[in-house]
JSON list of C-alpha atoms in Angstrom, two decimals:
[
{"chain": "A", "resi": 1, "resn": "MET", "atom": "CA", "xyz": [0.00, -0.01, -0.02]},
{"chain": "A", "resi": 2, "resn": "GLN", "atom": "CA", "xyz": [2.95, 2.34, 0.56]},
{"chain": "A", "resi": 3, "resn": "GLU", "atom": "CA", "xyz": [3.68, 1.90, -3.17]},
{"chain": "A", "resi": 4, "resn": "VAL", "atom": "CA", "xyz": [0.22, 3.01, -4.07]},
{"chain": "A", "resi": 5, "resn": "VAL", "atom": "CA", "xyz": [0.72, 6.22, -2.12]},
{"chain": "A", "resi": 6, "resn": "LYS", "atom": "CA", "xyz": [3.98, 6.86, -4.04]},
{"chain": "A", "resi": 7, "resn": "THR", "atom": "CA", "xyz": [2.25, 6.33, -7.39]},
{"chain": "A", "resi": 8, "resn": "PRO", "atom": "CA", "xyz": [0.42, 9.51, -8.45]},
{"chain": "A", "resi": 9, "resn": "LYS", "atom": "CA", "xyz": [-1.71, 7.85, -11.14]},
{"chain": "A", "resi": 10, "resn": "VAL", "atom": "CA", "xyz": [-4.50, 5.56, -10.07]},
{"chain": "A", "resi": 11, "resn": "THR", "atom": "CA", "xyz": [-4.38, 3.51, -13.30]},
{"chain": "A", "resi": 12, "resn": "ASP", "atom": "CA", "xyz": [-0.63, 2.86, -12.85]},
{"chain": "A", "resi": 13, "resn": "ALA", "atom": "CA", "xyz": [-1.24, 1.70, -9.24]},
{"chain": "A", "resi": 14, "resn": "LEU", "atom": "CA", "xyz": [-4.08, -0.62, -10.23]},
{"chain": "A", "resi": 15, "resn": "ASN", "atom": "CA", "xyz": [-2.34, -2.22, -13.25]},
{"chain": "A", "resi": 16, "resn": "ASP", "atom": "CA", "xyz": [0.47, -3.63, -11.15]},
{"chain": "A", "resi": 17, "resn": "LYS", "atom": "CA", "xyz": [0.63, -7.44, -11.71]},
{"chain": "A", "resi": 18, "resn": "LYS", "atom": "CA", "xyz": [1.86, -8.14, -8.11]},
{"chain": "A", "resi": 19, "resn": "ARG", "atom": "CA", "xyz": [-1.09, -6.28, -6.72]},
{"chain": "A", "resi": 20, "resn": "LEU", "atom": "CA", "xyz": [-3.58, -8.22, -8.77]},
{"chain": "A", "resi": 21, "resn": "ARG", "atom": "CA", "xyz": [-2.02, -11.49, -7.62]},
{"chain": "A", "resi": 22, "resn": "LEU", "atom": "CA", "xyz": [-2.12, -10.29, -3.97]},
{"chain": "A", "resi": 23, "resn": "LEU", "atom": "CA", "xyz": [-5.83, -9.28, -4.26]},
{"chain": "A", "resi": 24, "resn": "ASP", "atom": "CA", "xyz": [-6.64, -12.71, -5.84]},
{"chain": "A", "resi": 25, "resn": "GLU", "atom": "CA", "xyz": [-4.95, -14.45, -2.90]},
{"chain": "A", "resi": 26, "resn": "MET", "atom": "CA", "xyz": [-6.91, -12.32, -0.45]},
{"chain": "A", "resi": 27, "resn": "LYS", "atom": "CA", "xyz": [-10.16, -13.03, -2.30]},
{"chain": "A", "resi": 28, "resn": "THR", "atom": "CA", "xyz": [-9.40, -16.81, -2.21]},
{"chain": "A", "resi": 29, "resn": "GLY", "atom": "CA", "xyz": [-8.71, -16.62, 1.52]},
{"chain": "A", "resi": 30, "resn": "LEU", "atom": "CA", "xyz": [-11.95, -14.67, 2.15]},
{"chain": "A", "resi": 31, "resn": "GLU", "atom": "CA", "xyz": [-13.98, -17.24, 0.14]},
{"chain": "A", "resi": 32, "resn": "GLN", "atom": "CA", "xyz": [-12.43, -20.06, 2.11]},
{"chain": "A", "resi": 33, "resn": "CYS", "atom": "CA", "xyz": [-13.28, -18.23, 5.38]},
{"chain": "A", "resi": 34, "resn": "GLU", "atom": "CA", "xyz": [-16.87, -17.72, 4.24]},
{"chain": "A", "resi": 35, "resn": "LYS", "atom": "CA", "xyz": [-17.22, -21.35, 3.23]},
{"chain": "A", "resi": 36, "resn": "SER", "atom": "CA", "xyz": [-15.95, -22.50, 6.67]},
{"chain": "A", "resi": 37, "resn": "LEU", "atom": "CA", "xyz": [-18.32, -20.06, 8.40]},
{"chain": "A", "resi": 38, "resn": "PHE", "atom": "CA", "xyz": [-21.34, -21.25, 6.46]},
{"chain": "A", "resi": 39, "resn": "ALA", "atom": "CA", "xyz": [-20.48, -24.86, 7.22]},
{"chain": "A", "resi": 40, "resn": "TYR", "atom": "CA", "xyz": [-20.27, -23.98, 10.95]},
{"chain": "A", "resi": 41, "resn": "LEU", "atom": "CA", "xyz": [-23.67, -22.26, 10.79]},
{"chain": "A", "resi": 42, "resn": "GLU", "atom": "CA", "xyz": [-25.14, -25.26, 8.99]},
{"chain": "A", "resi": 43, "resn": "VAL", "atom": "CA", "xyz": [-24.04, -27.54, 11.83]},
{"chain": "A", "resi": 44, "resn": "LYS", "atom": "CA", "xyz": [-25.70, -25.23, 14.31]},
{"chain": "A", "resi": 45, "resn": "ARG", "atom": "CA", "xyz": [-28.88, -25.29, 12.20]},
{"chain": "A", "resi": 46, "resn": "MET", "atom": "CA", "xyz": [-28.86, -29.10, 12.15]},
{"chain": "A", "resi": 47, "resn": "PHE", "atom": "CA", "xyz": [-28.72, -29.21, 15.99]},
{"chain": "A", "resi": 48, "resn": "PHE", "atom": "CA", "xyz": [-31.51, -26.60, 16.30]},
{"chain": "A", "resi": 49, "resn": "PRO", "atom": "CA", "xyz": [-33.73, -26.52, 13.16]},
{"chain": "A", "resi": 50, "resn": "ARG", "atom": "CA", "xyz": [-35.50, -23.32, 14.16]},
{"chain": "A", "resi": 51, "resn": "PHE", "atom": "CA", "xyz": [-32.26, -21.56, 13.16]},
{"chain": "A", "resi": 52, "resn": "TYR", "atom": "CA", "xyz": [-33.18, -22.34, 9.53]},
{"chain": "A", "resi": 53, "resn": "PHE", "atom": "CA", "xyz": [-35.68, -19.40, 9.79]},
{"chain": "A", "resi": 54, "resn": "VAL", "atom": "CA", "xyz": [-32.92, -16.90, 10.81]},
{"chain": "A", "resi": 55, "resn": "SER", "atom": "CA", "xyz": [-30.51, -15.15, 8.44]},
{"chain": "A", "resi": 56, "resn": "ASN", "atom": "CA", "xyz": [-26.80, -15.86, 8.71]},
{"chain": "A", "resi": 57, "resn": "ALA", "atom": "CA", "xyz": [-26.06, -12.50, 10.25]},
{"chain": "A", "resi": 58, "resn": "ALA", "atom": "CA", "xyz": [-28.84, -13.00, 12.88]},
{"chain": "A", "resi": 59, "resn": "LEU", "atom": "CA", "xyz": [-27.57, -16.48, 13.65]},
{"chain": "A", "resi": 60, "resn": "LEU", "atom": "CA", "xyz": [-24.07, -15.17, 14.18]},
{"chain": "A", "resi": 61, "resn": "ASP", "atom": "CA", "xyz": [-25.49, -12.56, 16.56]},
{"chain": "A", "resi": 62, "resn": "ILE", "atom": "CA", "xyz": [-27.40, -15.22, 18.44]},
{"chain": "A", "resi": 63, "resn": "LEU", "atom": "CA", "xyz": [-24.43, -17.49, 18.77]},
{"chain": "A", "resi": 64, "resn": "SER", "atom": "CA", "xyz": [-22.06, -14.75, 19.78]},
{"chain": "A", "resi": 65, "resn": "ASN", "atom": "CA", "xyz": [-24.49, -13.55, 22.53]},
{"chain": "A", "resi": 66, "resn": "GLY", "atom": "CA", "xyz": [-25.49, -17.00, 23.69]},
{"chain": "A", "resi": 67, "resn": "GLY", "atom": "CA", "xyz": [-24.68, -16.17, 27.33]},
{"chain": "A", "resi": 68, "resn": "ASN", "atom": "CA", "xyz": [-26.69, -12.94, 27.23]},
{"chain": "A", "resi": 69, "resn": "PRO", "atom": "CA", "xyz": [-30.42, -13.64, 26.70]},
{"chain": "A", "resi": 70, "resn": "GLN", "atom": "CA", "xyz": [-31.23, -9.98, 26.61]},
{"chain": "A", "resi": 71, "resn": "ALA", "atom": "CA", "xyz": [-29.12, -9.44, 23.50]},
{"chain": "A", "resi": 72, "resn": "ILE", "atom": "CA", "xyz": [-30.90, -12.01, 21.41]},
{"chain": "A", "resi": 73, "resn": "GLN", "atom": "CA", "xyz": [-34.43, -10.81, 22.14]},
{"chain": "A", "resi": 74, "resn": "LYS", "atom": "CA", "xyz": [-34.68, -9.17, 18.74]},
{"chain": "A", "resi": 75, "resn": "HIS", "atom": "CA", "xyz": [-34.36, -12.53, 16.96]},
{"chain": "A", "resi": 76, "resn": "LEU", "atom": "CA", "xyz": [-36.97, -14.45, 18.97]},
{"chain": "A", "resi": 77, "resn": "GLY", "atom": "CA", "xyz": [-39.75, -13.62, 16.47]},
{"chain": "A", "resi": 78, "resn": "ASP", "atom": "CA", "xyz": [-37.73, -15.22, 13.64]},
{"chain": "A", "resi": 79, "resn": "CYS", "atom": "CA", "xyz": [-37.23, -18.42, 15.58]},
{"chain": "A", "resi": 80, "resn": "PHE", "atom": "CA", "xyz": [-40.60, -18.79, 17.33]},
{"chain": "A", "resi": 81, "resn": "ASN", "atom": "CA", "xyz": [-44.09, -17.97, 16.03]},
{"chain": "A", "resi": 82, "resn": "ASN", "atom": "CA", "xyz": [-45.83, -15.12, 17.84]},
{"chain": "A", "resi": 83, "resn": "VAL", "atom": "CA", "xyz": [-43.06, -14.50, 20.35]},
{"chain": "A", "resi": 84, "resn": "ILE", "atom": "CA", "xyz": [-42.01, -10.92, 20.59]},
{"chain": "A", "resi": 85, "resn": "ARG", "atom": "CA", "xyz": [-39.81, -10.99, 23.60]},
{"chain": "A", "resi": 86, "resn": "LEU", "atom": "CA", "xyz": [-39.22, -12.67, 26.89]},
{"chain": "A", "resi": 87, "resn": "GLN", "atom": "CA", "xyz": [-39.26, -10.91, 30.22]},
{"chain": "A", "resi": 88, "resn": "PHE", "atom": "CA", "xyz": [-36.34, -11.49, 32.57]},
{"chain": "A", "resi": 89, "resn": "LYS", "atom": "CA", "xyz": [-36.14, -10.63, 36.24]},
{"chain": "A", "resi": 90, "resn": "LYS", "atom": "CA", "xyz": [-33.16, -9.03, 37.82]},
{"chain": "A", "resi": 91, "resn": "GLU", "atom": "CA", "xyz": [-31.14, -11.05, 40.31]},
{"chain": "A", "resi": 92, "resn": "GLU", "atom": "CA", "xyz": [-32.43, -10.46, 43.82]},
{"chain": "A", "resi": 93, "resn": "LYS", "atom": "CA", "xyz": [-29.03, -9.79, 45.33]},
{"chain": "A", "resi": 94, "resn": "ALA", "atom": "CA", "xyz": [-28.49, -7.00, 42.71]},
{"chain": "A", "resi": 95, "resn": "LEU", "atom": "CA", "xyz": [-31.63, -5.18, 43.87]},
{"chain": "A", "resi": 96, "resn": "SER", "atom": "CA", "xyz": [-30.17, -4.01, 47.15]},
{"chain": "A", "resi": 97, "resn": "THR", "atom": "CA", "xyz": [-32.38, -1.03, 47.85]},
{"chain": "A", "resi": 98, "resn": "PRO", "atom": "CA", "xyz": [-36.15, -0.68, 48.24]},
{"chain": "A", "resi": 99, "resn": "GLU", "atom": "CA", "xyz": [-36.18, 1.85, 45.39]},
{"chain": "A", "resi": 100, "resn": "LEU", "atom": "CA", "xyz": [-34.71, -0.73, 42.97]},
{"chain": "A", "resi": 101, "resn": "LYS", "atom": "CA", "xyz": [-37.15, -3.38, 44.09]},
{"chain": "A", "resi": 102, "resn": "ASP", "atom": "CA", "xyz": [-40.06, -1.02, 43.58]},
{"chain": "A", "resi": 103, "resn": "LEU", "atom": "CA", "xyz": [-38.74, -0.11, 40.06]},
{"chain": "A", "resi": 104, "resn": "GLU", "atom": "CA", "xyz": [-38.34, -3.81, 39.26]},
{"chain": "A", "resi": 105, "resn": "SER", "atom": "CA", "xyz": [-41.95, -4.58, 40.22]},
{"chain": "A", "resi": 106, "resn": "MET", "atom": "CA", "xyz": [-43.27, -1.50, 38.31]},
{"chain": "A", "resi": 107, "resn": "LEU", "atom": "CA", "xyz": [-41.38, -2.54, 35.18]},
{"chain": "A", "resi": 108, "resn": "LYS", "atom": "CA", "xyz": [-42.58, -6.17, 35.49]},
{"chain": "A", "resi": 109, "resn": "LYS", "atom": "CA", "xyz": [-46.16, -5.02, 35.86]},
{"chain": "A", "resi": 110, "resn": "ASN", "atom": "CA", "xyz": [-46.30, -2.30, 33.24]},
{"chain": "A", "resi": 111, "resn": "GLY", "atom": "CA", "xyz": [-43.42, -3.04, 30.81]},
{"chain": "A", "resi": 112, "resn": "ASP", "atom": "CA", "xyz": [-40.12, -1.19, 30.70]},
{"chain": "A", "resi": 113, "resn": "ILE", "atom": "CA", "xyz": [-40.74, 1.01, 27.60]},
{"chain": "A", "resi": 114, "resn": "TRP", "atom": "CA", "xyz": [-43.81, 2.78, 29.01]},
{"chain": "A", "resi": 115, "resn": "CYS", "atom": "CA", "xyz": [-42.75, 3.10, 32.59]},
{"chain": "A", "resi": 116, "resn": "THR", "atom": "CA", "xyz": [-39.47, 4.87, 31.89]},
{"chain": "A", "resi": 117, "resn": "GLN", "atom": "CA", "xyz": [-40.93, 7.72, 29.84]},
{"chain": "A", "resi": 118, "resn": "TRP", "atom": "CA", "xyz": [-41.28, 10.87, 31.85]},
{"chain": "A", "resi": 119, "resn": "LYS", "atom": "CA", "xyz": [-44.88, 12.10, 31.33]},
{"chain": "A", "resi": 120, "resn": "LYS", "atom": "CA", "xyz": [-45.41, 15.09, 33.53]},
{"chain": "A", "resi": 121, "resn": "GLY", "atom": "CA", "xyz": [-47.83, 14.21, 36.28]},
{"chain": "A", "resi": 122, "resn": "THR", "atom": "CA", "xyz": [-49.24, 10.97, 34.81]},
{"chain": "A", "resi": 123, "resn": "GLY", "atom": "CA", "xyz": [-46.41, 8.46, 34.29]},
{"chain": "A", "resi": 124, "resn": "GLU", "atom": "CA", "xyz": [-45.33, 5.63, 36.46]},
{"chain": "A", "resi": 125, "resn": "ALA", "atom": "CA", "xyz": [-41.83, 7.11, 36.63]},
{"chain": "A", "resi": 126, "resn": "GLU", "atom": "CA", "xyz": [-43.24, 10.21, 38.27]},
{"chain": "A", "resi": 127, "resn": "LYS", "atom": "CA", "xyz": [-45.23, 8.21, 40.80]},
{"chain": "A", "resi": 128, "resn": "LEU", "atom": "CA", "xyz": [-42.14, 6.33, 41.87]},
{"chain": "A", "resi": 129, "resn": "ALA", "atom": "CA", "xyz": [-40.02, 9.49, 42.06]},
{"chain": "A", "resi": 130, "resn": "GLU", "atom": "CA", "xyz": [-42.76, 11.18, 44.12]},
{"chain": "A", "resi": 131, "resn": "LYS", "atom": "CA", "xyz": [-42.75, 8.33, 46.53]},
{"chain": "A", "resi": 132, "resn": "TYR", "atom": "CA", "xyz": [-38.98, 8.66, 47.22]},
{"chain": "A", "resi": 133, "resn": "CYS", "atom": "CA", "xyz": [-38.30, 12.31, 46.39]},
{"chain": "A", "resi": 134, "resn": "ASN", "atom": "CA", "xyz": [-41.35, 14.04, 47.88]},
{"chain": "A", "resi": 135, "resn": "GLY", "atom": "CA", "xyz": [-40.88, 17.84, 48.00]},
{"chain": "A", "resi": 136, "resn": "GLN", "atom": "CA", "xyz": [-38.07, 18.06, 45.55]},
{"chain": "A", "resi": 137, "resn": "SER", "atom": "CA", "xyz": [-38.23, 19.89, 42.20]},
{"chain": "A", "resi": 138, "resn": "GLU", "atom": "CA", "xyz": [-39.45, 18.20, 39.06]},
{"chain": "A", "resi": 139, "resn": "GLU", "atom": "CA", "xyz": [-35.90, 18.32, 37.57]},
{"chain": "A", "resi": 140, "resn": "LYS", "atom": "CA", "xyz": [-34.44, 16.63, 40.74]},
{"chain": "A", "resi": 141, "resn": "LYS", "atom": "CA", "xyz": [-37.05, 13.90, 40.61]},
{"chain": "A", "resi": 142, "resn": "LYS", "atom": "CA", "xyz": [-36.34, 13.27, 36.89]},
{"chain": "A", "resi": 143, "resn": "GLU", "atom": "CA", "xyz": [-32.59, 13.18, 37.55]},
{"chain": "A", "resi": 144, "resn": "TRP", "atom": "CA", "xyz": [-33.11, 10.77, 40.53]},
{"chain": "A", "resi": 145, "resn": "PHE", "atom": "CA", "xyz": [-35.29, 8.47, 38.43]},
{"chain": "A", "resi": 146, "resn": "ASN", "atom": "CA", "xyz": [-32.81, 8.39, 35.50]},
{"chain": "A", "resi": 147, "resn": "LYS", "atom": "CA", "xyz": [-30.01, 7.55, 37.89]},
{"chain": "A", "resi": 148, "resn": "LEU", "atom": "CA", "xyz": [-32.11, 4.78, 39.44]},
{"chain": "A", "resi": 149, "resn": "TYR", "atom": "CA", "xyz": [-33.02, 3.40, 36.04]},
{"chain": "A", "resi": 150, "resn": "GLU", "atom": "CA", "xyz": [-29.35, 3.35, 34.96]},
{"chain": "A", "resi": 151, "resn": "GLU", "atom": "CA", "xyz": [-28.54, 1.46, 38.20]},
{"chain": "A", "resi": 152, "resn": "TRP", "atom": "CA", "xyz": [-31.32, -0.99, 37.46]},
{"chain": "A", "resi": 153, "resn": "LYS", "atom": "CA", "xyz": [-30.13, -1.52, 33.91]},
{"chain": "A", "resi": 154, "resn": "ALA", "atom": "CA", "xyz": [-26.59, -2.29, 35.15]},
{"chain": "A", "resi": 155, "resn": "ALA", "atom": "CA", "xyz": [-27.87, -5.03, 37.53]},
{"chain": "A", "resi": 156, "resn": "PRO", "atom": "CA", "xyz": [-27.51, -8.56, 36.10]},
{"chain": "A", "resi": 157, "resn": "PHE", "atom": "CA", "xyz": [-30.53, -10.47, 34.87]},
{"chain": "A", "resi": 158, "resn": "THR", "atom": "CA", "xyz": [-31.34, -14.05, 35.90]},
{"chain": "A", "resi": 159, "resn": "LYS", "atom": "CA", "xyz": [-30.89, -16.60, 33.16]},
{"chain": "A", "resi": 160, "resn": "PHE", "atom": "CA", "xyz": [-34.50, -17.66, 33.38]},
{"chain": "A", "resi": 161, "resn": "ALA", "atom": "CA", "xyz": [-37.46, -15.97, 31.68]},
{"chain": "A", "resi": 162, "resn": "THR", "atom": "CA", "xyz": [-40.35, -14.98, 33.92]},
{"chain": "A", "resi": 163, "resn": "GLY", "atom": "CA", "xyz": [-42.77, -13.99, 31.21]},
{"chain": "A", "resi": 164, "resn": "MET", "atom": "CA", "xyz": [-43.39, -13.98, 27.47]},
{"chain": "A", "resi": 165, "resn": "TYR", "atom": "CA", "xyz": [-44.91, -11.32, 25.22]},
{"chain": "A", "resi": 166, "resn": "SER", "atom": "CA", "xyz": [-46.79, -12.58, 22.19]},
{"chain": "A", "resi": 167, "resn": "SER", "atom": "CA", "xyz": [-48.01, -11.02, 18.99]},
{"chain": "A", "resi": 168, "resn": "ALA", "atom": "CA", "xyz": [-51.03, -13.34, 18.86]},
{"chain": "A", "resi": 169, "resn": "GLY", "atom": "CA", "xyz": [-53.39, -10.58, 19.94]},
{"chain": "A", "resi": 170, "resn": "LYS", "atom": "CA", "xyz": [-52.53, -8.33, 17.02]}
]
C-alpha cells in the first residue's frame, strides 16, 4: 500500500501485476473463510432446526451472545411464532435497595418501555419519584429516576425468563 501512495496515477497503481495476484490471494482466503463459516452455521442449524428461519447475520449474533439472553431478544420472532420478547427478572441480590425493588416490580407489571418515559404528572416514573423524592423539584425527581433506572439496567438479569410477550393478539 505504501507503493500505491507513491504512485500519483490511479491506473498505474491498479495495473500492477503483483497487486492483482495479492488481491486474488486475499479473495481466495476470504472465500475459504466464508465457506468455513457457512459450514459452521449449517452444523448449528442441524442441531436446532429453528435456526433455519434466521439469516446468517442474525444467527451469528445469536451464537455470539448466547450467554446474554437480553441481546438475542430481537431474533426471537424469527425463531418462534408469535413470540415478541421474553421478560427476565433481575437477580435479587443485585436489587439491594427498596427503590430498585419497587422499580423492578413496576417494570414487571407495566413493561419497561412505557414506565421509563417521563410524562409530567401521569407516568409511572413520576409516581415512583414522588414516593422517594417528595418535596423536591421536578428536575431533581427526573434526575433521581434516570440515575435509578441506569442502576437497574446495570444489575445482572437471571438466566430464566419470567414471562413472554406474544403477537397473537395483534
